[in-house]
Short mmCIF file of C-alpha atoms in Angstrom, two decimals:
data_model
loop_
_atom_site.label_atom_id
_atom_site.label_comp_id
_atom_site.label_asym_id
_atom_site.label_seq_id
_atom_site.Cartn_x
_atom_site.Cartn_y
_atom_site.Cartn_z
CA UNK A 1 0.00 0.00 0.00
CA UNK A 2 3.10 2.43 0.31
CA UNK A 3 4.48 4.44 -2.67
CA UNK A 4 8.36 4.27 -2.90
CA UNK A 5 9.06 7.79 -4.04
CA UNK A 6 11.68 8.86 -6.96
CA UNK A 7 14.00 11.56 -6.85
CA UNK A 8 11.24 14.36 -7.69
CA UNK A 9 8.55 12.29 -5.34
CA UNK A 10 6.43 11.02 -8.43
CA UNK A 11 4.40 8.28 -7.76
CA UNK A 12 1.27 6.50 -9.39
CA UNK A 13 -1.54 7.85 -7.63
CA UNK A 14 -2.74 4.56 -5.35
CA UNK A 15 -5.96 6.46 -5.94
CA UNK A 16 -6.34 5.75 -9.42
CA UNK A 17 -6.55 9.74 -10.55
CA UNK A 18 -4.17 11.13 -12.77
CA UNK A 19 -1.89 13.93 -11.53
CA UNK A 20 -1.15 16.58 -14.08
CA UNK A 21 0.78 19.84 -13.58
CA UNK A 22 -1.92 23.27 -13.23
CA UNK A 23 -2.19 26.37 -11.34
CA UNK A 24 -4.43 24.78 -8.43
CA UNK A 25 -7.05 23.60 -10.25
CA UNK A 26 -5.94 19.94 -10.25
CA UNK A 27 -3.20 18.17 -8.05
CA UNK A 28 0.23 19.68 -8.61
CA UNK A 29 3.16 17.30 -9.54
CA UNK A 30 5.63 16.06 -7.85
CA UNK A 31 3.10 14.98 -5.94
CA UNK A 32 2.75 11.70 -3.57
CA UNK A 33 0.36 10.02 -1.00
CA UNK A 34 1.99 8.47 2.30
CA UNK A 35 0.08 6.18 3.55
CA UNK A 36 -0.28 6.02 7.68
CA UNK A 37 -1.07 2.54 9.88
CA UNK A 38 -4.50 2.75 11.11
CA UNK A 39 -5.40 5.29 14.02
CA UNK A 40 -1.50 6.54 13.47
CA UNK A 41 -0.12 9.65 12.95
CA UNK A 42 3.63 8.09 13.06
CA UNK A 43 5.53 8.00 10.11
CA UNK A 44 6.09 4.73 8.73
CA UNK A 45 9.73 3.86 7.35
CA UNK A 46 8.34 4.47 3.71
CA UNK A 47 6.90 7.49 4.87
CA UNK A 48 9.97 8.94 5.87
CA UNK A 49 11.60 7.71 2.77
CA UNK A 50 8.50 9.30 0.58
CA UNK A 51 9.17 12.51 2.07
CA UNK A 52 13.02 12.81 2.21
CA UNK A 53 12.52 12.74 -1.35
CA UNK A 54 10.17 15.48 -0.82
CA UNK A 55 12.80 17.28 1.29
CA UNK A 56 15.63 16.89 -1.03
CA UNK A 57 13.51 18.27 -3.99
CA UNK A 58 12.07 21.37 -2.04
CA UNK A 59 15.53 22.55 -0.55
CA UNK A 60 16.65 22.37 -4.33
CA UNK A 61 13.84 24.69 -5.89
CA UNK A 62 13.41 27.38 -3.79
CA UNK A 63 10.50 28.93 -6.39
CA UNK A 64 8.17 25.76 -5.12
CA UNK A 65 5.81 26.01 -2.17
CA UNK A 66 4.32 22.23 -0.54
CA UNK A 67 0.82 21.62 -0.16
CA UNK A 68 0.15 18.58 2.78
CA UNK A 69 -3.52 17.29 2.72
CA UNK A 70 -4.33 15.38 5.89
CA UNK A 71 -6.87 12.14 5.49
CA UNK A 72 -8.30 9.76 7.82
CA UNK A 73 -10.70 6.71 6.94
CA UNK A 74 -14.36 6.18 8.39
CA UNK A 75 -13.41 4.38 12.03
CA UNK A 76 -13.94 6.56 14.54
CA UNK A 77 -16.00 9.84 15.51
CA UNK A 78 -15.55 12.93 12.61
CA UNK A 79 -14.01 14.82 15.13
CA UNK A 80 -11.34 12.42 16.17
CA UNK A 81 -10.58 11.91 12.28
CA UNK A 82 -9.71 15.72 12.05
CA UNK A 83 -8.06 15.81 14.48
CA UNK A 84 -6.22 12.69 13.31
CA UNK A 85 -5.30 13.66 9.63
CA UNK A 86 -4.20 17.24 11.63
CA UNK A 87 -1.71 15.00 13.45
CA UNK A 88 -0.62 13.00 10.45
CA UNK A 89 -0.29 16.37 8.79
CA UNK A 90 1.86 18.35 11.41
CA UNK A 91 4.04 15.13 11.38
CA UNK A 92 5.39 15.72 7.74
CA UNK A 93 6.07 19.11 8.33
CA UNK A 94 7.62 18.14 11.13
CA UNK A 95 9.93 15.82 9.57
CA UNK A 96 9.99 18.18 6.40
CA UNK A 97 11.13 21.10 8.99
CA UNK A 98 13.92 19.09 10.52
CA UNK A 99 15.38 18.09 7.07
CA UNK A 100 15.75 21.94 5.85
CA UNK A 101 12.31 22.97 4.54
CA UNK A 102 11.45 26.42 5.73
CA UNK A 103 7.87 25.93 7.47
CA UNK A 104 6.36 29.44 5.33
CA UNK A 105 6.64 26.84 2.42
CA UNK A 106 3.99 24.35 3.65
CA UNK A 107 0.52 24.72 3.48
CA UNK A 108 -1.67 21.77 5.41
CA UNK A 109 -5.14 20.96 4.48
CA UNK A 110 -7.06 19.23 6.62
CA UNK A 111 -10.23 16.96 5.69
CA UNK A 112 -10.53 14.26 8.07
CA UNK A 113 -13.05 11.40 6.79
CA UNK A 114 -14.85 14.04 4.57
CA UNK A 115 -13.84 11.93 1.26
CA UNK A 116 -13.07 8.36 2.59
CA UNK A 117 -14.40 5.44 1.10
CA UNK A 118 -17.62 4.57 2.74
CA UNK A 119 -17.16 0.84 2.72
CA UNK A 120 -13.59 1.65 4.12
CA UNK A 121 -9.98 1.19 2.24
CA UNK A 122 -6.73 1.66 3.98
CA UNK A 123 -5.33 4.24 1.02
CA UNK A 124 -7.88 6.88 3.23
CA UNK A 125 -5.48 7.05 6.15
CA UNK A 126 -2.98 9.13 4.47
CA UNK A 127 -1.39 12.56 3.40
CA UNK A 128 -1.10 13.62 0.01
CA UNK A 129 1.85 16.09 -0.41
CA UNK A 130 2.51 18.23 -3.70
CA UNK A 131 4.31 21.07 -4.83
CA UNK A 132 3.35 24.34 -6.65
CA UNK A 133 4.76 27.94 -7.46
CA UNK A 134 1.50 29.25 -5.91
CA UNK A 135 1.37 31.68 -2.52
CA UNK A 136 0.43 30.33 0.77
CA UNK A 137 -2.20 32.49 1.19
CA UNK A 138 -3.27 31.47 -2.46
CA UNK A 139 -3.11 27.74 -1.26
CA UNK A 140 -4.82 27.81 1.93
CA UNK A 141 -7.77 29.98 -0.26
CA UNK A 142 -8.02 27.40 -2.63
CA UNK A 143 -8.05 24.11 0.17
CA UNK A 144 -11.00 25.94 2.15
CA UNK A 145 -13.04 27.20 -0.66
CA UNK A 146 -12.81 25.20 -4.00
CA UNK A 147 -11.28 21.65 -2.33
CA UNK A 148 -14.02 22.26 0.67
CA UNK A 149 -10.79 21.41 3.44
CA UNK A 150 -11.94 21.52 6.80
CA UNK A 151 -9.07 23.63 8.20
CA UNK A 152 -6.15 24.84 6.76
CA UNK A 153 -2.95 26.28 8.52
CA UNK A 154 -0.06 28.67 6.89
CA UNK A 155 2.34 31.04 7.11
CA UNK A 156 2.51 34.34 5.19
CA UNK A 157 4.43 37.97 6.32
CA UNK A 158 5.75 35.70 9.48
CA UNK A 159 2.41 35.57 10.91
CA UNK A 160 1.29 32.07 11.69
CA UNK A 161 -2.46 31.79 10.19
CA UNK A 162 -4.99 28.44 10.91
CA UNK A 163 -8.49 29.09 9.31
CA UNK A 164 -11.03 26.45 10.60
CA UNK A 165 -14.34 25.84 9.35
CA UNK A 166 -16.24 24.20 12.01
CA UNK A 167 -19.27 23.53 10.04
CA UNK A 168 -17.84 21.42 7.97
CA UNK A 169 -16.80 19.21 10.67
CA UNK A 170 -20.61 19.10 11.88
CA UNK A 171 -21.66 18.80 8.27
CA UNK A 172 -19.60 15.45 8.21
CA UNK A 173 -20.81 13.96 11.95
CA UNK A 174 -24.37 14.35 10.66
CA UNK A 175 -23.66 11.49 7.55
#
């Protein structure tokens, strides 16, 4: 179920969907899902290989900015599977961080169970990571309002921003 990343962290999509280079309108390549064990937000030893890659490539292009979407499957309350995917999510910048990434880079989208399989598949407890030229502020705009994120948290002028959409999270408690 794990993706071993290349040098520019291309993958096949375990999804199925392909991943095609736009201005935010589609996922951005490189791009790459890391898969998480279930109710984990540790890193798995693929994980941390997926997103050395991911490291290596960022500290080369300084022009590209990382988007980190946090997932979770169906097991489990809504709000424990935001507040899941938020964990899996701060763990990859975490380890991105500590490997030289500057943290005003990263963007992290958070949608908990919001798009997981309803009869349950393990590919839903993951992150998807990808980079793009695109602003921060641009990013976290386009997770919350076109991708329908339930939170998303930046950085832009040094000033540490988390926009959270609680509705959403009630929206997906009432399925």
């Amino acid at each position: 179920l794990t993706a071993a990343a290349g040098p520019d962290f291309k993958t096949r999509s375990p999804r199925g969907e392909e991943l095609s280079a736009s201005q935010g309108t589609k996922n951005f390549l490189p791009s790459d899902d890391v898969i998480f064990a279930l109710d984990s937000s540790v890193l798995t030893e693929a994980g941390k290989t997926q997103l050395a890659a991911v490291a290596r490539t960022l500290v080369k292009r300084p022009d590209l900015f990382l988007v980190i979407e946090g997932y979770a499957d169906h097991i489990g309350a809504a709000s424990y599977n935001v507040d899941l995917a938020t964990r899996r999510a701060a763990a990859a910048k975490q380890f991105l961080a500590q490997r030289g990434v500057r943290t005003y880079r990263i963007v992290t989208g958070v949608f908990g169970e919001a798009v997981a399989d309803p009869a349950g598949n393990p590919l839903d407890r993951r992150i998807v990571v990808y980079a793009t030229p695109r602003r921060t502020t641009d990013l976290a705009s386009y997770l919350l309002d076109t991708k329908q994120a339930v939170s998303a948290t930046w950085t832009a002028n040094a000033v540490l921003h988390i926009d959270v959409r609680s509705d959403r999270v009630n929206r997906i408690s009432r399925r």
